[in-house]
Coordinates of C-alpha atoms and ligand atoms in Angstrom, one line a residue:
M539 CA 12.9 14.8 -32.2
N540 CA 12.5 12.7 -29.2
Q541 CA 8.9 11.8 -28.4
K542 CA 7.6 13.1 -25.0
I543 CA 7.1 10.3 -22.6
V544 CA 3.5 10.0 -21.4
T545 CA 2.4 7.4 -18.9
R546 CA -0.9 7.0 -17.1
F547 CA -2.5 5.4 -14.1
A548 CA -6.0 4.3 -15.0
P549 CA -7.7 2.8 -12.0
S550 CA -11.3 1.7 -12.0
P551 CA -13.2 3.0 -9.0
T552 CA -14.5 -0.5 -8.1
G553 CA -13.0 -0.3 -4.6
Y554 CA -10.2 1.4 -2.7
L555 CA -6.6 1.8 -3.9
H556 CA -4.5 -1.2 -2.8
V557 CA -0.7 -1.6 -2.7
G558 CA -0.7 -3.3 -6.2
G559 CA -2.4 -0.2 -7.7
L560 CA 0.0 2.1 -5.7
R561 CA 2.9 0.3 -7.3
T562 CA 1.5 0.7 -10.8
A563 CA 0.9 4.4 -10.2
L564 CA 4.4 4.8 -8.7
Y565 CA 6.2 3.1 -11.6
A566 CA 4.2 5.1 -14.2
Y567 CA 4.9 8.3 -12.2
L568 CA 8.7 7.5 -12.0
V569 CA 9.0 6.7 -15.7
A570 CA 7.2 10.0 -16.7
T571 CA 8.9 12.2 -14.2
K572 CA 12.4 10.9 -14.9
S573 CA 12.1 12.1 -18.5
Q574 CA 10.1 15.3 -17.8
G575 CA 7.1 13.7 -19.4
D576 CA 3.5 13.7 -18.4
F577 CA 1.9 11.4 -15.9
I578 CA -1.9 11.2 -16.4
L579 CA -4.5 10.0 -14.0
R580 CA -7.6 8.7 -15.7
I581 CA -10.6 7.2 -14.1
E582 CA -12.0 4.1 -15.8
D583 CA -15.5 4.0 -14.5
T584 CA -17.3 2.3 -17.4
D585 CA -18.3 -0.7 -15.3
R586 CA -21.3 0.8 -13.7
E587 CA -22.3 -2.4 -11.8
R588 CA -19.0 -2.4 -9.8
Y589 CA -18.9 1.3 -9.3
V590 CA -18.0 2.3 -5.7
A591 CA -19.3 5.8 -4.8
D592 CA -16.3 7.0 -2.8
G593 CA -13.7 5.1 -4.9
I594 CA -12.4 8.1 -6.8
Q595 CA -12.0 10.1 -3.6
N596 CA -10.2 7.2 -2.0
I597 CA -7.8 6.7 -4.9
L598 CA -7.0 10.4 -5.1
E599 CA -6.5 10.7 -1.4
S600 CA -4.2 7.7 -1.3
L601 CA -2.1 9.0 -4.1
T602 CA -1.9 12.5 -2.7
W603 CA -0.8 11.1 0.7
A604 CA 1.9 9.1 -1.1
H605 CA 3.0 12.2 -3.0
I606 CA 2.3 10.5 -6.4
T607 CA 0.7 13.4 -8.1
P608 CA -0.3 13.5 -11.8
N609 CA 0.2 16.6 -13.8
Q610 CA -2.7 15.8 -16.1
G611 CA -6.1 14.4 -15.6
V612 CA -7.9 13.8 -12.4
R613 CA -6.2 15.0 -9.2
L614 CA -6.8 16.6 -5.8
E615 CA -5.8 20.2 -5.3
N616 CA -6.4 21.5 -1.8
G617 CA -8.9 18.7 -1.3
T618 CA -10.9 19.5 -4.5
I619 CA -11.1 17.1 -7.4
I620 CA -9.7 18.6 -10.5
N621 CA -10.3 17.0 -13.9
S622 CA -8.3 18.9 -16.6
G623 CA -5.9 18.6 -19.5
P624 CA -5.7 18.8 -23.3
A625 CA -7.9 15.6 -23.7
G626 CA -10.9 17.2 -22.0
S627 CA -12.4 15.0 -19.3
Y628 CA -10.3 12.2 -17.9
I629 CA -13.2 10.4 -16.4
Q630 CA -14.4 7.8 -18.9
S631 CA -18.1 8.1 -18.1
E632 CA -17.9 11.7 -19.3
R633 CA -16.4 10.7 -22.7
L634 CA -19.2 8.4 -24.0
P635 CA -19.8 10.3 -27.4
I636 CA -16.1 9.8 -28.2
Y637 CA -16.3 6.0 -27.8
K638 CA -19.5 5.9 -29.8
K639 CA -17.9 7.7 -32.7
Y640 CA -15.0 5.2 -32.7
V641 CA -17.3 2.2 -32.5
E642 CA -19.2 3.4 -35.5
E643 CA -16.0 3.7 -37.4
L644 CA -15.1 0.1 -36.5
I645 CA -18.5 -1.2 -37.5
A646 CA -18.3 0.7 -40.8
K647 CA -15.0 -1.0 -41.6
S648 CA -16.4 -4.5 -40.5
H649 CA -13.9 -4.7 -37.7
A650 CA -16.7 -4.8 -35.2
Y651 CA -20.3 -6.1 -35.3
Y652 CA -23.6 -6.0 -33.6
C653 CA -24.5 -8.9 -31.4
F654 CA -28.1 -9.6 -30.2
C655 CA -27.4 -12.7 -28.2
T656 CA -29.3 -12.9 -25.0
P657 CA -27.6 -13.7 -21.7
E658 CA -29.4 -17.1 -21.7
R659 CA -27.9 -18.0 -25.1
L660 CA -24.5 -17.0 -24.0
E661 CA -24.9 -19.1 -20.9
E662 CA -25.8 -22.1 -23.1
V663 CA -22.8 -21.5 -25.3
R664 CA -20.6 -21.4 -22.2
N665 CA -22.0 -24.6 -20.8
Y666 CA -21.6 -26.4 -24.1
Q667 CA -18.0 -25.3 -24.3
Q668 CA -17.3 -26.4 -20.7
E669 CA -19.0 -29.8 -21.3
H670 CA -17.0 -30.4 -24.4
K671 CA -13.8 -29.0 -23.1
L672 CA -13.7 -26.3 -25.7
P673 CA -11.9 -23.0 -25.2
P674 CA -14.3 -20.3 -23.9
G675 CA -15.4 -17.4 -26.0
Y676 CA -18.2 -16.0 -28.2
D677 CA -19.1 -18.4 -31.0
G678 CA -19.6 -15.8 -33.7
H679 CA -23.4 -16.4 -33.9
C680 CA -24.1 -12.7 -34.9
L681 CA -21.0 -12.2 -37.0
H682 CA -22.7 -12.5 -40.4
L683 CA -26.2 -11.1 -39.8
D684 CA -27.9 -9.5 -42.7
P685 CA -27.6 -5.7 -42.6
Q686 CA -31.3 -5.2 -43.0
E687 CA -32.0 -7.6 -40.2
I688 CA -29.6 -5.7 -38.0
E689 CA -31.3 -2.4 -38.8
N690 CA -34.7 -3.8 -38.0
R691 CA -33.7 -5.3 -34.7
I692 CA -32.0 -2.1 -33.6
R693 CA -35.1 -0.1 -34.6
A694 CA -37.2 -2.5 -32.6
N695 CA -35.0 -1.6 -29.6
E696 CA -33.7 -5.1 -29.2
R697 CA -30.9 -5.3 -26.6
H698 CA -27.6 -5.5 -28.3
V699 CA -23.9 -5.1 -27.8
V700 CA -21.0 -4.4 -30.3
R701 CA -18.2 -7.0 -30.5
L702 CA -14.7 -6.8 -31.8
H703 CA -14.1 -9.0 -34.8
M704 CA -10.9 -10.9 -34.1
P705 CA -9.4 -12.8 -37.1
D706 CA -9.6 -16.6 -36.9
S707 CA -6.0 -17.1 -38.0
G708 CA -2.6 -15.5 -37.4
E709 CA -1.2 -14.2 -34.2
T710 CA -0.8 -11.0 -32.4
K711 CA 2.5 -10.3 -30.7
W712 CA 4.4 -7.5 -29.1
D713 CA 7.7 -6.8 -27.4
D714 CA 6.8 -6.3 -23.8
V715 CA 9.2 -3.9 -22.0
I716 CA 9.3 -6.4 -19.1
R717 CA 8.5 -9.8 -20.5
G718 CA 10.1 -9.6 -24.0
E719 CA 8.1 -11.1 -26.9
V720 CA 4.6 -12.2 -26.0
S721 CA 2.3 -13.7 -28.6
F722 CA -1.2 -15.0 -28.8
K723 CA -3.0 -17.0 -31.5
N724 CA -5.8 -14.8 -32.8
S725 CA -8.1 -17.8 -32.8
E726 CA -7.8 -18.0 -29.1
V727 CA -8.7 -14.4 -28.5
D728 CA -12.4 -13.7 -27.8
D729 CA -14.6 -11.4 -29.9
Q730 CA -14.6 -9.0 -27.0
V731 CA -17.6 -6.8 -26.3
L732 CA -16.6 -3.3 -27.0
L733 CA -19.9 -1.4 -26.4
K734 CA -22.3 -2.7 -23.9
S735 CA -26.1 -2.7 -24.0
D736 CA -26.2 0.2 -21.6
G737 CA -24.3 2.3 -24.1
Y738 CA -21.1 2.3 -22.1
P739 CA -17.9 1.1 -23.7
T740 CA -16.1 -1.8 -22.1
Y741 CA -12.7 -1.2 -20.6
H742 CA -11.1 -2.7 -23.8
L743 CA -12.4 -0.1 -26.1
A744 CA -12.2 2.9 -23.8
V745 CA -8.6 2.1 -22.8
V746 CA -7.4 2.0 -26.4
V747 CA -9.3 5.1 -27.5
D748 CA -8.1 7.1 -24.5
D749 CA -4.5 6.0 -24.5
H750 CA -4.4 7.0 -28.1
E751 CA -6.2 10.3 -27.6
M752 CA -4.1 11.1 -24.6
N753 CA -0.8 10.4 -26.5
V754 CA 0.2 7.7 -24.0
T755 CA 3.6 6.3 -25.0
H756 CA 4.0 3.7 -22.2
V757 CA 1.2 1.5 -20.8
I758 CA 2.4 0.3 -17.5
R759 CA 0.0 -2.1 -15.8
G760 CA -0.4 -5.3 -13.9
E761 CA 0.3 -8.7 -15.4
E762 CA -3.4 -9.6 -15.3
W763 CA -4.0 -7.5 -18.4
I764 CA -1.6 -9.5 -20.6
S765 CA -4.3 -11.6 -22.2
S766 CA -6.3 -8.4 -23.0
T767 CA -3.4 -6.8 -24.8
P768 CA -3.9 -8.7 -28.2
K769 CA -7.4 -7.3 -28.3
H770 CA -6.0 -3.9 -27.7
L771 CA -3.4 -4.3 -30.3
K772 CA -6.0 -5.4 -32.8
L773 CA -7.9 -2.2 -32.1
Y774 CA -4.8 -0.1 -32.7
E775 CA -4.3 -1.9 -36.0
Y776 CA -8.0 -1.5 -37.0
F777 CA -7.9 2.2 -36.2
G778 CA -4.5 2.6 -38.0
W779 CA -2.9 4.0 -34.8
T780 CA 0.6 3.3 -33.5
P781 CA 0.4 1.3 -30.3
P782 CA 2.2 2.4 -27.2
A783 CA 4.9 0.3 -25.5
F784 CA 3.5 -2.2 -23.0
A785 CA 5.1 -3.0 -19.7
H786 CA 3.3 -5.7 -17.7
L787 CA 4.3 -5.7 -14.0
P788 CA 4.8 -8.9 -12.1
L789 CA 2.1 -10.2 -9.7
L790 CA 2.3 -9.5 -6.0
L791 CA 2.5 -12.7 -4.0
N792 CA 2.1 -13.9 -0.5
S793 CA 5.2 -15.5 1.1
D794 CA 3.9 -19.0 0.0
K795 CA 3.8 -17.7 -3.6
S796 CA 0.0 -17.6 -3.8
K797 CA -1.6 -14.4 -5.1
L798 CA -1.5 -11.6 -2.5
S799 CA -4.3 -11.9 -0.1
K800 CA -5.9 -9.5 2.3
R801 CA -4.6 -11.4 5.3
Q802 CA -1.0 -10.9 4.2
G803 CA -1.1 -7.3 3.3
D804 CA -3.4 -6.6 0.3
V805 CA -5.3 -3.9 2.0
A806 CA -6.2 -0.4 1.2
V807 CA -3.3 2.1 1.1
L808 CA -5.1 4.4 3.5
D809 CA -5.2 1.5 6.0
Y810 CA -1.4 1.6 6.0
K811 CA -1.7 5.3 6.7
T812 CA -4.0 4.7 9.6
K813 CA -1.7 2.1 11.0
G814 CA 1.1 4.7 11.1
Y815 CA 3.2 3.7 8.1
L816 CA 4.9 6.8 6.7
P817 CA 4.2 7.5 3.0
E818 CA 8.0 7.6 2.4
A819 CA 8.3 4.1 3.8
L820 CA 5.4 2.6 1.9
I821 CA 6.6 4.1 -1.3
N822 CA 10.2 2.9 -0.8
F823 CA 8.8 -0.6 0.0
V824 CA 6.4 -0.7 -2.9
A825 CA 9.2 0.4 -5.3
F826 CA 11.0 -2.7 -4.4
L827 CA 8.1 -5.0 -5.2
G828 CA 9.4 -6.3 -8.5
W829 CA 12.3 -3.8 -9.0
N830 CA 15.7 -3.3 -7.5
P831 CA 18.5 -0.9 -8.3
G832 CA 21.1 -3.7 -8.6
T833 CA 23.1 -2.3 -5.7
E834 CA 23.0 -2.8 -1.9
Q835 CA 21.2 0.5 -1.3
E836 CA 17.7 0.1 0.0
L837 CA 16.6 3.5 1.2
F838 CA 15.5 5.9 -1.5
T839 CA 13.5 9.0 -1.4
L840 CA 10.9 9.6 -4.1
N841 CA 13.3 11.9 -5.9
E842 CA 16.1 9.4 -5.7
L843 CA 13.7 6.8 -7.2
V844 CA 12.9 9.1 -10.0
A845 CA 16.6 9.4 -10.8
I846 CA 17.4 5.7 -10.6
F847 CA 14.3 3.8 -11.6
S848 CA 14.1 2.1 -14.9
L849 CA 11.6 -0.4 -16.3
A850 CA 14.5 -2.4 -17.6
K851 CA 15.3 -3.5 -14.1
V852 CA 11.8 -4.7 -13.3
N853 CA 11.6 -8.5 -12.9
K854 CA 9.3 -10.9 -14.6
A855 CA 8.9 -13.1 -11.6
G856 CA 6.2 -12.4 -9.1
A857 CA 7.2 -10.1 -6.2
V858 CA 6.7 -11.4 -2.7
F859 CA 5.0 -9.0 -0.3
N860 CA 6.8 -9.2 3.0
I861 CA 5.2 -7.1 5.7
E862 CA 8.3 -7.5 8.0
K863 CA 10.2 -5.7 5.3
L864 CA 7.7 -2.9 5.2
D865 CA 8.0 -2.6 9.0
W866 CA 11.8 -2.4 8.6
F867 CA 11.4 0.4 6.1
N868 CA 9.0 2.2 8.4
R869 CA 11.4 2.0 11.4
E870 CA 14.1 3.4 9.2
Y871 CA 12.0 6.3 8.2
L872 CA 10.8 6.9 11.8
K873 CA 14.4 7.0 12.9
K874 CA 15.0 9.8 10.4
L875 CA 12.2 12.0 11.7
P876 CA 13.3 15.1 13.6
P877 CA 12.8 14.3 17.4
E878 CA 10.0 16.8 17.7
D879 CA 8.1 15.2 14.8
L880 CA 8.6 11.8 16.3
V881 CA 7.0 13.0 19.5
D882 CA 4.0 14.4 17.7
Y883 CA 3.7 11.2 15.6
M884 CA 3.7 9.1 18.7
L885 CA 1.2 11.3 20.6
T886 CA -1.4 10.7 17.8
Y887 CA -1.5 7.1 18.9
L888 CA -1.8 7.8 22.6
P889 CA -4.6 9.2 24.7
E890 CA -5.1 13.0 24.3
N891 CA -4.2 13.8 27.9
Y892 CA -0.7 12.2 27.7
R893 CA 0.4 15.5 26.0
E894 CA -0.3 17.4 29.2
V895 CA 0.8 14.7 31.7
R896 CA 4.4 15.0 30.7
D897 CA 6.5 17.9 29.6
R898 CA 8.1 18.1 26.2
E899 CA 11.6 17.3 27.5
F900 CA 10.3 14.0 28.9
L901 CA 8.5 13.1 25.7
L902 CA 11.7 13.8 23.7
R903 CA 13.5 11.3 25.9
L904 CA 10.7 8.8 25.8
A905 CA 10.2 8.8 22.1
P906 CA 13.4 7.0 21.0
L907 CA 12.9 4.5 23.8
L908 CA 9.5 3.6 22.5
L909 CA 10.8 3.6 18.9
E910 CA 13.0 0.6 19.8
R911 CA 9.8 -1.4 20.5
I912 CA 7.6 -0.5 17.6
S913 CA 7.4 -0.5 13.8
K914 CA 4.4 1.8 13.5
G915 CA 2.0 3.9 15.5
S916 CA -0.6 1.2 15.8
D917 CA 1.9 -0.9 17.7
L918 CA 1.9 1.9 20.3
S919 CA -1.9 1.9 20.5
E920 CA -1.6 -1.9 21.1
M921 CA 1.0 -1.4 23.8
Y922 CA -1.2 1.2 25.4
T923 CA -4.2 -1.1 25.4
A924 CA -2.1 -3.9 26.9
G925 CA -1.2 -1.5 29.8
E926 CA 2.4 -1.5 28.8
L927 CA 2.8 2.3 28.6
D928 CA 1.0 3.6 31.8
F929 CA 4.1 3.6 33.9
Y930 CA 5.7 6.2 31.7
F931 CA 2.9 8.6 32.5
E932 CA 1.7 7.8 36.0
N933 CA 2.9 6.0 39.1
P934 CA 2.7 2.3 38.6
S935 CA 0.4 0.1 40.7
Y936 CA 1.4 -3.6 41.2
D937 CA 1.4 -6.3 43.8
A938 CA 4.2 -6.1 46.4
S939 CA 5.2 -9.7 45.7
L940 CA 6.4 -8.7 42.2
L941 CA 9.2 -6.8 44.0
L942 CA 10.7 -10.1 45.0
W943 CA 13.2 -11.5 42.5
K944 CA 12.3 -15.0 41.3
K945 CA 15.1 -16.7 43.4
L946 CA 13.7 -15.2 46.6
S947 CA 10.9 -16.8 48.5
D948 CA 8.2 -14.5 49.9
T949 CA 9.3 -14.2 53.5
N950 CA 9.6 -11.3 55.9
E951 CA 13.3 -11.7 55.7
S952 CA 13.3 -11.4 51.9
R953 CA 11.1 -8.3 52.1
E954 CA 13.4 -6.7 54.6
L955 CA 16.3 -7.4 52.3
V956 CA 14.6 -5.9 49.3
K957 CA 13.7 -2.9 51.4
K958 CA 17.3 -2.5 52.4
H959 CA 18.5 -2.6 48.8
L960 CA 15.9 -0.1 47.6
S961 CA 16.7 2.4 50.4
E962 CA 20.4 2.1 49.6
I963 CA 19.8 2.7 46.0
A964 CA 17.6 5.7 46.8
K965 CA 20.4 7.1 49.0
I966 CA 23.0 6.7 46.2
L967 CA 20.6 8.4 43.7
M968 CA 20.1 11.3 46.1
S969 CA 23.8 11.8 46.5
E970 CA 24.7 11.8 42.8
P971 CA 24.3 14.7 40.4
H972 CA 21.2 14.6 38.1
S973 CA 21.7 12.8 34.8
N974 CA 19.6 11.7 31.9
D975 CA 22.3 9.4 30.6
P976 CA 21.6 5.7 31.4
E977 CA 25.4 5.0 31.3
K978 CA 26.0 7.6 34.0
I979 CA 23.2 6.2 36.1
K980 CA 24.6 2.8 35.7
S981 CA 28.0 4.0 36.9
Y982 CA 26.3 5.3 40.1
L983 CA 24.6 2.0 40.9
W984 CA 26.7 -0.7 39.4
H985 CA 29.1 -1.2 42.3
Y986 CA 26.2 -1.7 44.7
A987 CA 24.4 -4.1 42.4
E988 CA 27.5 -6.2 41.8
T989 CA 28.5 -6.5 45.4
N990 CA 24.9 -7.3 46.6
G991 CA 23.7 -9.5 43.8
K992 CA 22.5 -8.0 40.5
G993 CA 19.2 -10.0 40.5
E994 CA 18.4 -9.1 44.1
V995 CA 19.1 -5.4 43.6
L996 CA 18.1 -4.6 40.0
W997 CA 14.9 -6.6 39.8
P998 CA 13.1 -4.8 42.6
L999 CA 14.5 -1.5 41.4
R1000 CA 13.1 -2.1 37.9
V1001 CA 9.7 -3.2 39.3
A1002 CA 9.6 -0.2 41.6
L1003 CA 10.1 2.1 38.6
S1004 CA 7.8 0.3 36.2
G1005 CA 5.5 -2.0 38.1
K1006 CA 6.0 -4.5 35.3
E1007 CA 7.6 -7.9 35.0
K1008 CA 9.1 -6.7 31.7
S1009 CA 10.3 -3.2 30.9
P1010 CA 13.4 -1.4 29.9
D1011 CA 16.3 -1.7 32.3
P1012 CA 16.3 0.4 35.5
F1013 CA 19.2 2.6 34.3
V1014 CA 17.2 3.6 31.3
L1015 CA 14.1 4.2 33.3
I1016 CA 15.9 6.4 35.9
A1017 CA 17.5 8.4 33.2
L1018 CA 14.1 8.9 31.7
L1019 CA 12.1 9.6 34.8
G1020 CA 14.8 11.6 36.5
Q1021 CA 16.3 10.9 40.0
N1022 CA 13.5 12.7 41.9
E1023 CA 10.6 10.8 40.4
S1024 CA 12.6 7.6 40.6
I1025 CA 13.3 8.1 44.3
T1026 CA 9.6 8.7 44.9
R1027 CA 8.7 5.5 43.1
I1028 CA 11.3 3.6 45.1
N1029 CA 9.9 5.0 48.3
S1030 CA 6.4 3.9 47.3
A1031 CA 7.8 0.4 46.7
I1032 CA 9.5 0.4 50.1
A1033 CA 6.1 1.4 51.7
L1034 CA 4.4 -1.5 49.9
L1035 CA 6.7 -4.2 51.4
Ligands
LIG1448 N1 -8.9 0.2 -15.4 C1 -7.9 -0.8 -15.3 C2 -7.7 -1.3 -13.9 O1 -8.5 -1.0 -13.1 C3 -6.6 -0.3 -15.9 C4 -5.8 -1.3 -16.7 C5 -4.8 -0.6 -17.6 O2 -4.0 0.1 -17.0 O3 -4.9 -0.7 -18.8 O4 -6.7 -1.9 -13.5

């Protein structure tokens, strides 16, 4: 019988969910969903010092927004946090008795031991190792304490931890799904703390116990956990459990190949949402951070990713995070939005009253025009702040001199010439049937522009319509604004001159 595939995403709520975490969650989700397995979300909150109060909420909201939903463990349902499944609680701080039981089992089998070393002593050891260029790690000081002494010290409430007893010789190796065979010399693996003095397990103990108890078959996680894996494997061996398969995902890098930094895009997932990235775009982009289907196709829905994704195609080499690529994906997905949805999307980045200033027909014509100039909603907000959008919604104001094309000097004669061109254009527009097609508008005006000088005619026309040095071309603007409003703007320009 084939074993049911079970994967998990196990974030620590020490901050908000970032793209790296989203990728891990996505891959784990894809692997489980593809084989109709289970995808668990477990909260690893045993590091109480680094606990961030709204971290869990943020992680769940981010995943829900991205449509990465677990079918076991901790999840949001209609905004409420649910924590359920056959393993009981999926929040580690609610599972302390379970870890305690397992630690006791390890101690009884001499696979773990009590350690009473003070932080000061550990600091001294560290300093000594550094000075003498020795590998870091616990020096085994408490490894062979007398059982009676241990009992006395515990009874006297002396602060203590429990450590893993790593063998001094041999090696621990595994066949990583992504990296192939990886091995570590046991002598170089630290006697890791398993249970802390506050009674909480460390990540290393809790992760092994929970992955076992939750029947996880594939541990998919970031490359930074590779050096922890021999400790985990040792624990599996000591407990007599079969370890899951391990797949360590490549690092995310900046374009200069350094570790991904905040400046280059390592920011919270919900910040991407705020900026106007669509979840479909972010997911598609994130899927490609370290994986590709081996074909030219780049656009994949989540369901298509489920069908095609395989860990076998994940690269070992670090994946470069390229924000321009993310922008490209976002534009592609914005282009796919139904026109009405695109309008609503854009309006959320514009002042409230813009909805009333223009009718829907106008907004439906405007949206694709704006889409050519943006990658995401926040670009629109920036354009608005820079005053680049006003003229779409209200009559522009500008200085009359802007109406003079750069080759014309500002003389009465030039102004009269521009006036003449603008009145002729207005006349033509009045005589032609209404159209919202820029090509049609162009066909009305092109002959006049060509015979009288394109720059001299089209520059002032464009400025009359937009009030800007730069804007879409006048045919596009007339098609958008309609002939009547265009003529009104042209007449205002004439009055200015
Ligand atoms: N809690 C760990 C983290 O925050 C999970 C590592 C793992 O998946 O084993 O990344």
